[in-house]
mmCIF file of C-alpha atoms in Angstrom:
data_model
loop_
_atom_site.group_PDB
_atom_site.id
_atom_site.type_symbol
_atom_site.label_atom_id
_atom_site.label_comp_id
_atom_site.label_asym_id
_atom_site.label_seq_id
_atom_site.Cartn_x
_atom_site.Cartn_y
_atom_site.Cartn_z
ATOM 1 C CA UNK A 353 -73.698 -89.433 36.173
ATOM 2 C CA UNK A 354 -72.135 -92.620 35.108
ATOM 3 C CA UNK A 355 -74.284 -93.583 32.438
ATOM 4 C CA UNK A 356 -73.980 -89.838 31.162
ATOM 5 C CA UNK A 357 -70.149 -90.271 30.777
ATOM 6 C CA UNK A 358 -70.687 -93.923 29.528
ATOM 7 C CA UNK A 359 -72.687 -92.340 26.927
ATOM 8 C CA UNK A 360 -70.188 -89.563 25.916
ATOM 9 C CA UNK A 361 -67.417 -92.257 26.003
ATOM 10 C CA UNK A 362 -69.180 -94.348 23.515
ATOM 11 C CA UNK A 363 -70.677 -91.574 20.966
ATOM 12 C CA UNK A 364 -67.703 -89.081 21.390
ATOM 13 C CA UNK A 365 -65.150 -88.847 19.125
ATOM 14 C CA UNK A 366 -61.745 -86.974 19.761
ATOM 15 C CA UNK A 367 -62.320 -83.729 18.522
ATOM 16 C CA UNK A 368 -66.148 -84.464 18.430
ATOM 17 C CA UNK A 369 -68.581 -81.262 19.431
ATOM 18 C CA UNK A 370 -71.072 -81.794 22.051
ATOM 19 C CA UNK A 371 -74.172 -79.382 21.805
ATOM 20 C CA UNK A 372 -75.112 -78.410 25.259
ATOM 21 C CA UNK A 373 -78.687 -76.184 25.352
ATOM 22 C CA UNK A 374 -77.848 -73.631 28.252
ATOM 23 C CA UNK A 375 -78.161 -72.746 30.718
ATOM 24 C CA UNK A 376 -77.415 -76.491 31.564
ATOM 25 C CA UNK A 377 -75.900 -78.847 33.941
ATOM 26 C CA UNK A 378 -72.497 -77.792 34.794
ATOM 27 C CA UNK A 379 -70.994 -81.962 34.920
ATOM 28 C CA UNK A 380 -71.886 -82.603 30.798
ATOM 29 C CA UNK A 381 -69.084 -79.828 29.940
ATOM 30 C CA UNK A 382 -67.052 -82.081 32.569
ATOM 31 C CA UNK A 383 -67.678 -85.388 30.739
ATOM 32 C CA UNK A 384 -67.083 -84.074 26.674
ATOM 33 C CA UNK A 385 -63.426 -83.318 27.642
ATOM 34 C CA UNK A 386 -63.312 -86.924 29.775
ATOM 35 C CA UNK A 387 -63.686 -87.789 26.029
ATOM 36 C CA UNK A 388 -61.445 -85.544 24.760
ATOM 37 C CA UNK A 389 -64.309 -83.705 22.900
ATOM 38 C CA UNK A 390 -65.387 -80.774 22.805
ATOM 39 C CA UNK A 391 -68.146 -79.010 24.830
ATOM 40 C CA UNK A 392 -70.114 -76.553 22.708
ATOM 41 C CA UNK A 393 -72.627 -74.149 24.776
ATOM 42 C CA UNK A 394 -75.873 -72.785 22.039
ATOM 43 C CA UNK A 395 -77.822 -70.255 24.620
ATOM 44 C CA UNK A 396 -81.593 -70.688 25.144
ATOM 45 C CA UNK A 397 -83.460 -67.456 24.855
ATOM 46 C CA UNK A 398 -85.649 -66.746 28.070
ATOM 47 C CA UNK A 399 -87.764 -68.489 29.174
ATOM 48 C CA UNK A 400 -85.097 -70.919 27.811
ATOM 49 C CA UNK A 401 -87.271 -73.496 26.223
ATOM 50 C CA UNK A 402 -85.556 -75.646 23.280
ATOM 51 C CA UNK A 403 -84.852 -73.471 20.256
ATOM 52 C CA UNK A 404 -84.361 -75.829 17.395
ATOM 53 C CA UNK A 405 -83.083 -73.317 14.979
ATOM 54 C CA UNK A 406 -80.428 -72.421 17.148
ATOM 55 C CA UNK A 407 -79.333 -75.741 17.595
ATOM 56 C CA UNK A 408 -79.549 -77.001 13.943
ATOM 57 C CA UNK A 409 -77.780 -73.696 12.843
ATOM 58 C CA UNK A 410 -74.621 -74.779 15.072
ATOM 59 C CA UNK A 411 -74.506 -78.125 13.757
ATOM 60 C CA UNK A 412 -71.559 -79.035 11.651
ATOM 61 C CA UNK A 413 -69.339 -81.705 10.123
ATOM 62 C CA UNK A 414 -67.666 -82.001 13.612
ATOM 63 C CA UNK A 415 -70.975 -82.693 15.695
ATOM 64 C CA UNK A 416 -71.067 -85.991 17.292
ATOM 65 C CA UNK A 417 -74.190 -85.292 19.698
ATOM 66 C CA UNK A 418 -76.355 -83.312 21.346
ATOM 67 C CA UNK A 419 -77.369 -83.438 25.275
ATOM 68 C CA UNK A 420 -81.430 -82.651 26.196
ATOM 69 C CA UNK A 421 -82.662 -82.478 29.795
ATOM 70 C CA UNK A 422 -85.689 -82.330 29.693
ATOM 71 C CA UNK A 423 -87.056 -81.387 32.067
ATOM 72 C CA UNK A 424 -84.126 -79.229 32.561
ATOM 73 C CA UNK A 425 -81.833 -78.395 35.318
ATOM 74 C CA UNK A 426 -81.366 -75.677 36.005
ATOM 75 C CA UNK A 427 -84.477 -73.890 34.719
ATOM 76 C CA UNK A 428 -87.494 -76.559 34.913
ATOM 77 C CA UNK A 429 -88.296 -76.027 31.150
ATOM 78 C CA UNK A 430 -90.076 -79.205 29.614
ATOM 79 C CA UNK A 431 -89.269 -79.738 26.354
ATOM 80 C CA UNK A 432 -91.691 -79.328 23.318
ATOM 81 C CA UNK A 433 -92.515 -82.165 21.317
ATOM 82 C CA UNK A 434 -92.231 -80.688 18.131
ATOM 83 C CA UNK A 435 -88.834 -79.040 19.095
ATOM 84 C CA UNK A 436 -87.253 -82.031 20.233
ATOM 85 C CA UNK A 437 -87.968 -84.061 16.731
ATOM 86 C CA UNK A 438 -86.933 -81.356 15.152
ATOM 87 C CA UNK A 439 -83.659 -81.549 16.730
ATOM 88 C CA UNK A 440 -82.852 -85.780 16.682
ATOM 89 C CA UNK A 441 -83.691 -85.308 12.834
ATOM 90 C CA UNK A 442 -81.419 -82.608 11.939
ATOM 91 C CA UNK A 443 -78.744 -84.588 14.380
ATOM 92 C CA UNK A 444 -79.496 -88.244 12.124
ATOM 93 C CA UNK A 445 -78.881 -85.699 9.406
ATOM 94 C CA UNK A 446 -75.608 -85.421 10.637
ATOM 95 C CA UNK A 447 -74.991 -88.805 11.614
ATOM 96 C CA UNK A 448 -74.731 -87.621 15.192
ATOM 97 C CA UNK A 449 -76.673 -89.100 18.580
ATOM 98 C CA UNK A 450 -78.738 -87.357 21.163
ATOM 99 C CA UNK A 451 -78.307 -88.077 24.815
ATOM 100 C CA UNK A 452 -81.732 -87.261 26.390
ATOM 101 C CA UNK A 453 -81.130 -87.077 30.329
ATOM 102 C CA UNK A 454 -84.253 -87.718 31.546
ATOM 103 C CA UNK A 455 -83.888 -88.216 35.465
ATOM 104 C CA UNK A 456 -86.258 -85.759 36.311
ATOM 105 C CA UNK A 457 -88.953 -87.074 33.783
ATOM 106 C CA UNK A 458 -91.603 -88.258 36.508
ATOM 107 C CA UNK A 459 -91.601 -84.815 38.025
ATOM 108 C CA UNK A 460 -93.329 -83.392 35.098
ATOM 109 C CA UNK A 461 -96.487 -81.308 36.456
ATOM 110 C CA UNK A 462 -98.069 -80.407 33.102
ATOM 111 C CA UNK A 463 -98.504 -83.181 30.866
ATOM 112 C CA UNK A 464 -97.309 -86.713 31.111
ATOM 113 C CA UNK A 465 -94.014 -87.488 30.089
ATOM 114 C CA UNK A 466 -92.652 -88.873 27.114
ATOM 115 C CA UNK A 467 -89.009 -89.886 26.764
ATOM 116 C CA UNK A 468 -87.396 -89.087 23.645
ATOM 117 C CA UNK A 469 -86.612 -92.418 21.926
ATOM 118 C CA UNK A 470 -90.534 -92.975 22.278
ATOM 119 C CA UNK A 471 -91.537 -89.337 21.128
ATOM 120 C CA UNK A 472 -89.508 -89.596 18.162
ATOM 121 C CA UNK A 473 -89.573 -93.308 17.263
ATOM 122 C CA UNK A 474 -85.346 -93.473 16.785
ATOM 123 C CA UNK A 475 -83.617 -95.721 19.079
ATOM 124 C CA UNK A 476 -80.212 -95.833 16.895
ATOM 125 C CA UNK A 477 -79.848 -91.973 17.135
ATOM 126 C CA UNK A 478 -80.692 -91.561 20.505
ATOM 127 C CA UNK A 479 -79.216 -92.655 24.392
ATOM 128 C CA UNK A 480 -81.820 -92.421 27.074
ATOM 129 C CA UNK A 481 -80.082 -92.194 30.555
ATOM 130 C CA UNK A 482 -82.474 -92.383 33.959
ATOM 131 C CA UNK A 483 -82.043 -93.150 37.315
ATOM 132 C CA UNK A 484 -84.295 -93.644 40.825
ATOM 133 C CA UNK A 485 -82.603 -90.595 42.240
ATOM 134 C CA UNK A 486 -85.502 -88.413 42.185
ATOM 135 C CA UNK A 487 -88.079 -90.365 40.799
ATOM 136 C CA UNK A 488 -87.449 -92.549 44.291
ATOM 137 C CA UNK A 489 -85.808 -89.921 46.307
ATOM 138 C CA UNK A 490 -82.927 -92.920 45.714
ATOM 139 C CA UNK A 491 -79.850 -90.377 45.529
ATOM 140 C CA UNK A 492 -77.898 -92.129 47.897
ATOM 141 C CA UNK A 493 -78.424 -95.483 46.549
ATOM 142 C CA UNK A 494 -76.550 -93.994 42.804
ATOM 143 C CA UNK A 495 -78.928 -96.443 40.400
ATOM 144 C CA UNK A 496 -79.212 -95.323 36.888
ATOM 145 C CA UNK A 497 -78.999 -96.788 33.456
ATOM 146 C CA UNK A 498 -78.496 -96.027 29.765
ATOM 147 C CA UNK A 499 -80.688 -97.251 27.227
ATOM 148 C CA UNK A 500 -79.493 -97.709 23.892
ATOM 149 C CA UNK A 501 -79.246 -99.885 20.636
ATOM 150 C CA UNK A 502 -76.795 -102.764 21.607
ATOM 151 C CA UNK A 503 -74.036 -102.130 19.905
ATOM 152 C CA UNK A 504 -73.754 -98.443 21.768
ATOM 153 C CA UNK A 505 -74.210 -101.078 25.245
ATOM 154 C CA UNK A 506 -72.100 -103.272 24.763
ATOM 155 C CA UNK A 507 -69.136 -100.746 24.163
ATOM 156 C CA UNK A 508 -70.518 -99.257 27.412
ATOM 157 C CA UNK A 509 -70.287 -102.510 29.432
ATOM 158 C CA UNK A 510 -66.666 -103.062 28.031
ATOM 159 C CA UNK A 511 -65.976 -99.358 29.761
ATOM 160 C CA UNK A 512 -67.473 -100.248 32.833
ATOM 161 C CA UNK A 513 -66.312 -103.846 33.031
ATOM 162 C CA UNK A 514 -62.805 -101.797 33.643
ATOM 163 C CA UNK A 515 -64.208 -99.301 36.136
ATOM 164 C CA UNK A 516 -67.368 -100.087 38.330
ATOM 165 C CA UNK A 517 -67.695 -103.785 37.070
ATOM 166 C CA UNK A 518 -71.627 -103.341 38.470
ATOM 167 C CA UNK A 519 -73.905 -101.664 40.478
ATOM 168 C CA UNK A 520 -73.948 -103.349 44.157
ATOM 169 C CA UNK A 521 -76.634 -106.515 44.457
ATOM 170 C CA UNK A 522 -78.059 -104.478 47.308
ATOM 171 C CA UNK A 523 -78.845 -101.375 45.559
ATOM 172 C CA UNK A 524 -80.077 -103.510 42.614
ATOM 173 C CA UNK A 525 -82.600 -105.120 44.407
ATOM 174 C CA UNK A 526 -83.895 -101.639 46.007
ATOM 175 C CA UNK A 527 -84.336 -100.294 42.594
ATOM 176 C CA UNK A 528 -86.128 -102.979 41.944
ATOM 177 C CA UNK A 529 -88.168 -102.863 44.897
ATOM 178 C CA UNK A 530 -88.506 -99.185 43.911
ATOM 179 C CA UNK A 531 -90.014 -99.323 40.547
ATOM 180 C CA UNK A 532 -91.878 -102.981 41.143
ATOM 181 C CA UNK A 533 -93.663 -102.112 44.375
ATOM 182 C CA UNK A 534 -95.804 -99.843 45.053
ATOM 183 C CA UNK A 535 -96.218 -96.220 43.361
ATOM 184 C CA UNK A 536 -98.824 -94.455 45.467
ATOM 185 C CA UNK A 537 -95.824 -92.797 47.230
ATOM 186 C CA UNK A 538 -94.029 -91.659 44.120
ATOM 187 C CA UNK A 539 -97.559 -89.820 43.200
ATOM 188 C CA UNK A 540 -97.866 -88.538 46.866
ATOM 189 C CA UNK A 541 -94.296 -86.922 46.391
ATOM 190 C CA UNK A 542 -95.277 -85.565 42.900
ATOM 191 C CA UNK A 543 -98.153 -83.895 44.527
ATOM 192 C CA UNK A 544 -96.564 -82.579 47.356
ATOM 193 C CA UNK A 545 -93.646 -81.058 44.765
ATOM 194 C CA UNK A 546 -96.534 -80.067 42.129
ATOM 195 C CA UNK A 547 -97.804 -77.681 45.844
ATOM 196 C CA UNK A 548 -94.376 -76.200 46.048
ATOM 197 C CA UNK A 549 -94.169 -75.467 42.461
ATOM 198 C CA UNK A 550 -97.005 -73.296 42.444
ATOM 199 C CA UNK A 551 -96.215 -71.595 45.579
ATOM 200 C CA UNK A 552 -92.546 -70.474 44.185
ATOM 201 C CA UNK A 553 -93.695 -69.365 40.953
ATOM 202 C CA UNK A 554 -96.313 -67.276 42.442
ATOM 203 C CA UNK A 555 -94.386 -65.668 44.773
ATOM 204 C CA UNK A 556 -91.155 -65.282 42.156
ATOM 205 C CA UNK A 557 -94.012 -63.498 39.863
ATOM 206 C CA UNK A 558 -95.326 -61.492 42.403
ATOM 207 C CA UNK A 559 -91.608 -60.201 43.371
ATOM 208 C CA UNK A 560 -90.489 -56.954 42.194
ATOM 209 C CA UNK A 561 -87.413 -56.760 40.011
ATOM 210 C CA UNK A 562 -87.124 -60.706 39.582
ATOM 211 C CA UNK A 563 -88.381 -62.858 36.274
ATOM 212 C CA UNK A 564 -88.515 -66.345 36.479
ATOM 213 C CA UNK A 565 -90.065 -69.068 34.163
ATOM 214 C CA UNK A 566 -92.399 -71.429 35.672
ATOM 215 C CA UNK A 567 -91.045 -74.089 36.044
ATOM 216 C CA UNK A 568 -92.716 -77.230 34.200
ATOM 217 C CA UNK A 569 -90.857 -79.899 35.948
ATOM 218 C CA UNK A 570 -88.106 -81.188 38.068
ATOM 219 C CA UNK A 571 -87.496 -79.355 41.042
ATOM 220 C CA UNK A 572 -85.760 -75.995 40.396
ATOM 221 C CA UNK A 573 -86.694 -72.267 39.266
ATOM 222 C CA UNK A 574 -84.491 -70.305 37.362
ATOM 223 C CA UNK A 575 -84.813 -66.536 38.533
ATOM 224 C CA UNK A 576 -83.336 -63.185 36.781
ATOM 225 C CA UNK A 577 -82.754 -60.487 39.437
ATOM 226 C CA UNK A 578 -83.105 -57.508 38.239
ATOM 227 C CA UNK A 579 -79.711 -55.118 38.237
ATOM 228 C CA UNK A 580 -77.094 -58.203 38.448
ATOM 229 C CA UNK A 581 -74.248 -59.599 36.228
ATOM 230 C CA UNK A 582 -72.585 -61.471 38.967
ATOM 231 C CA UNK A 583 -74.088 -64.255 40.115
ATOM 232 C CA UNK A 584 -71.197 -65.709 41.965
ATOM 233 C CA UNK A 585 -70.613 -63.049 43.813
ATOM 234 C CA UNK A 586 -74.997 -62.515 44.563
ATOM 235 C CA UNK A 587 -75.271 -65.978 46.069
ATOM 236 C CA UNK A 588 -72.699 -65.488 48.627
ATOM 237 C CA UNK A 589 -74.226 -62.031 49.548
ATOM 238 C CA UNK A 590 -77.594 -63.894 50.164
ATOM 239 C CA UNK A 591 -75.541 -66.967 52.114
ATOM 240 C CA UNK A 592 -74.107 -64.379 54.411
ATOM 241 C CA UNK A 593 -76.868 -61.683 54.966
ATOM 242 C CA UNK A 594 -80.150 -63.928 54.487
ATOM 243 C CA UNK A 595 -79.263 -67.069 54.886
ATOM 244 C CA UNK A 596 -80.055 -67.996 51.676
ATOM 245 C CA UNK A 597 -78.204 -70.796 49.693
ATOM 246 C CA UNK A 598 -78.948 -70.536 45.777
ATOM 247 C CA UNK A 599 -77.044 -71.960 43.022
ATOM 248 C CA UNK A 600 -75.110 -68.748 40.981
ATOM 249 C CA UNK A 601 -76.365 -68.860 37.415
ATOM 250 C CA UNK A 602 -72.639 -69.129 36.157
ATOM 251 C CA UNK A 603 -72.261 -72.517 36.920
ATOM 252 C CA UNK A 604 -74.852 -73.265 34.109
ATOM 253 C CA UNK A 605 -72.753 -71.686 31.214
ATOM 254 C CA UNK A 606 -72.725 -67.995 30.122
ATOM 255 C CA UNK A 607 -76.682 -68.006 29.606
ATOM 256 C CA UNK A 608 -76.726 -68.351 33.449
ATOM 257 C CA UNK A 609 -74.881 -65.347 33.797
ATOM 258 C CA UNK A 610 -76.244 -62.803 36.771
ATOM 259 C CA UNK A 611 -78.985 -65.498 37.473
ATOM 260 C CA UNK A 612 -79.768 -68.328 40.422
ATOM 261 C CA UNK A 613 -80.958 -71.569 40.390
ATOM 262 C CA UNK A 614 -83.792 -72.085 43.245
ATOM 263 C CA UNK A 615 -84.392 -75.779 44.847
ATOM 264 C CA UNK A 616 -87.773 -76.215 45.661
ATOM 265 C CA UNK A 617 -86.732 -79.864 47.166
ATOM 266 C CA UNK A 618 -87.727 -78.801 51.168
ATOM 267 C CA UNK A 619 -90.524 -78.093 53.084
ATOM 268 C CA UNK A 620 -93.557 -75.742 52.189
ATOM 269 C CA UNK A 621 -92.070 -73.779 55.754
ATOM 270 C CA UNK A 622 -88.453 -73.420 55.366
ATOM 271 C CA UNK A 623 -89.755 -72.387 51.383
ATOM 272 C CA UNK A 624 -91.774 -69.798 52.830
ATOM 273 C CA UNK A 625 -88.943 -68.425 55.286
ATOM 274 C CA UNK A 626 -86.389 -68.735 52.575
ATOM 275 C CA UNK A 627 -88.146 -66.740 49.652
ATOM 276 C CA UNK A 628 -89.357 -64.257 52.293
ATOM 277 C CA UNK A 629 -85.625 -63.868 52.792
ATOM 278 C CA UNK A 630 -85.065 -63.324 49.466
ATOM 279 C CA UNK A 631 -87.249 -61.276 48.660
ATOM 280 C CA UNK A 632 -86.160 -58.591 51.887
ATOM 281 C CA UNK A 633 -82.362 -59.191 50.586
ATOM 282 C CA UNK A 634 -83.350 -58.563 46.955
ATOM 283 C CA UNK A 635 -85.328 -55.347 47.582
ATOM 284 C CA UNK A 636 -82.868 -53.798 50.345
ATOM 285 C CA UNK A 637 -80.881 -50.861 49.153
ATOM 286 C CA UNK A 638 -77.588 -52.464 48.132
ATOM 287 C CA UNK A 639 -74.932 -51.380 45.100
ATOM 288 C CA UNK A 640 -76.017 -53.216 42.226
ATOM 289 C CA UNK A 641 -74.436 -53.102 38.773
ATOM 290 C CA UNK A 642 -76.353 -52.009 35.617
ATOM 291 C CA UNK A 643 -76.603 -54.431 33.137
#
């Protein structure tokens, strides 16, 4: 999170537009107007992968970059190759970056992963922030980084020289223990996430009333319940009658609108109680509102 609002410090103009693809992470909206710029949402049409089109069409004179997660939260799209070059060119075009968020790049089922300054051969144009969080299952530890030309870093280490100074020696050397030692485990985990994201998406798809992308990475599905505009007000009804906690679509800009974001972070059990759950709350005779 740090190295994302690093990055929009350094790149971000007053004034400046950030793209965001949505539905996307509620916190890069947060960190434009730290900069005093200006978060921009350009909707992804289900099953929101990356539309270039849409995103060249919306850039302007006033666009200073544009944010890719890839793969994304909150839907567990992957980007395509093709669509992402498409994208850093027409930003170079404008003489504007793109911040490619890329902490959930080991979870990537399909393929292998490629980050975006590799994939497109354009360091200058583009910021690559990571972090052990979930490639480690590090989240307390809060180790990232941001990966840039120098000139971008070195602005960024004058920022942080006057906030965080540096990351504690003791979570330093754990990230380095992390990605120096042993990655058997890190596969094991990728497995055992790869298991639960075929048993979600088949039981999503087999659900009546709900559509849902599979999900191509990270650890999240992205599911359109039939019948419902409120999203907000959907996740609380499942809290309270089923016990179910699922992020309301809302939170991930107006694309998210009427849908929930599923974490398929837990057991293959407690996923088997909870989307049984679901599905009983989701097909039991309730008001609904017509889209």
């Amino acid at each position: 999170m740090e190295a994302l609002h690093l990055a929009a410090l350094c790149v971000l103009s007053p004034g400046d537009e950030l793209l965001i693809p949505t539905p996307g992470w509620p916190n890069y909206w947060t960190q434009a107007r730290l900069a005093d710029a200006v978060p921009v949402e350009v909707p992804m049409p289900y099953p929101y992968d990356l539309d270039p089109d849409r995103l060249v069409a919306r850039m302007g004179p006033d666009t200073g970059a544009v944010l890719l997660c890839s793969p994304s939260n909150p839907t567990g799209r992957v980007f395509d190759d093709d669509a992402v070059r498409a994208v850093v060119a027409a930003a170079r075009e404008h003489d504007a970056y793109v911040v490619a968020d890329e902490v959930y790049a080991s979870l990537t089922y399909d393929r292998d992963p490629t980050g975006v300054a590799a994939l497109v051969g354009d360091s200058e144009h583009v910021l690559t922030v990571g972090s052990c969080s979930k490639s480690y299952a590090m989240t307390g530890w809060r180790v990232g980084w941001l990966a840039a030309e120098s000139d971008v870093v070195d602005e960024a280490t004058k920022i942080r020289e006057s906030t965080t100074a540096c990351t504690p020696t003791l979570a330093q050397h754990a990230a380095l223990a992390a990605l120096e030692g042993p990655q058997e485990p890190v596969r094991e985990m990728k497995a055992a996430f790869a298991e639960r994201r075929d048993y979600v998406a088949d039981r999503l798809d087999a659900m009546d009333g709900v559509a849902a992308p599979r999900p191509q990475g990270a650890f999240y599905a992205f599911l359109d319940p039939e019948g419902y505009t409120d999203s907000m007000a959907l996740a609380k009804r499942l809290v309270r009658e089923a016990g179910v906690v699922l992020a309301p679509g809302s939170g991930f800009g107006e694309a998210g609108a009427g849908k929930l974001r599923l974490s398929f972070a837990n057991s293959m059990e407690r996923l088997e109680e909870g989307l049984d759950r679901l599905e009983d709350a989701l097909s039991a005779s309730v008001p609904r509102r017509s889209r």
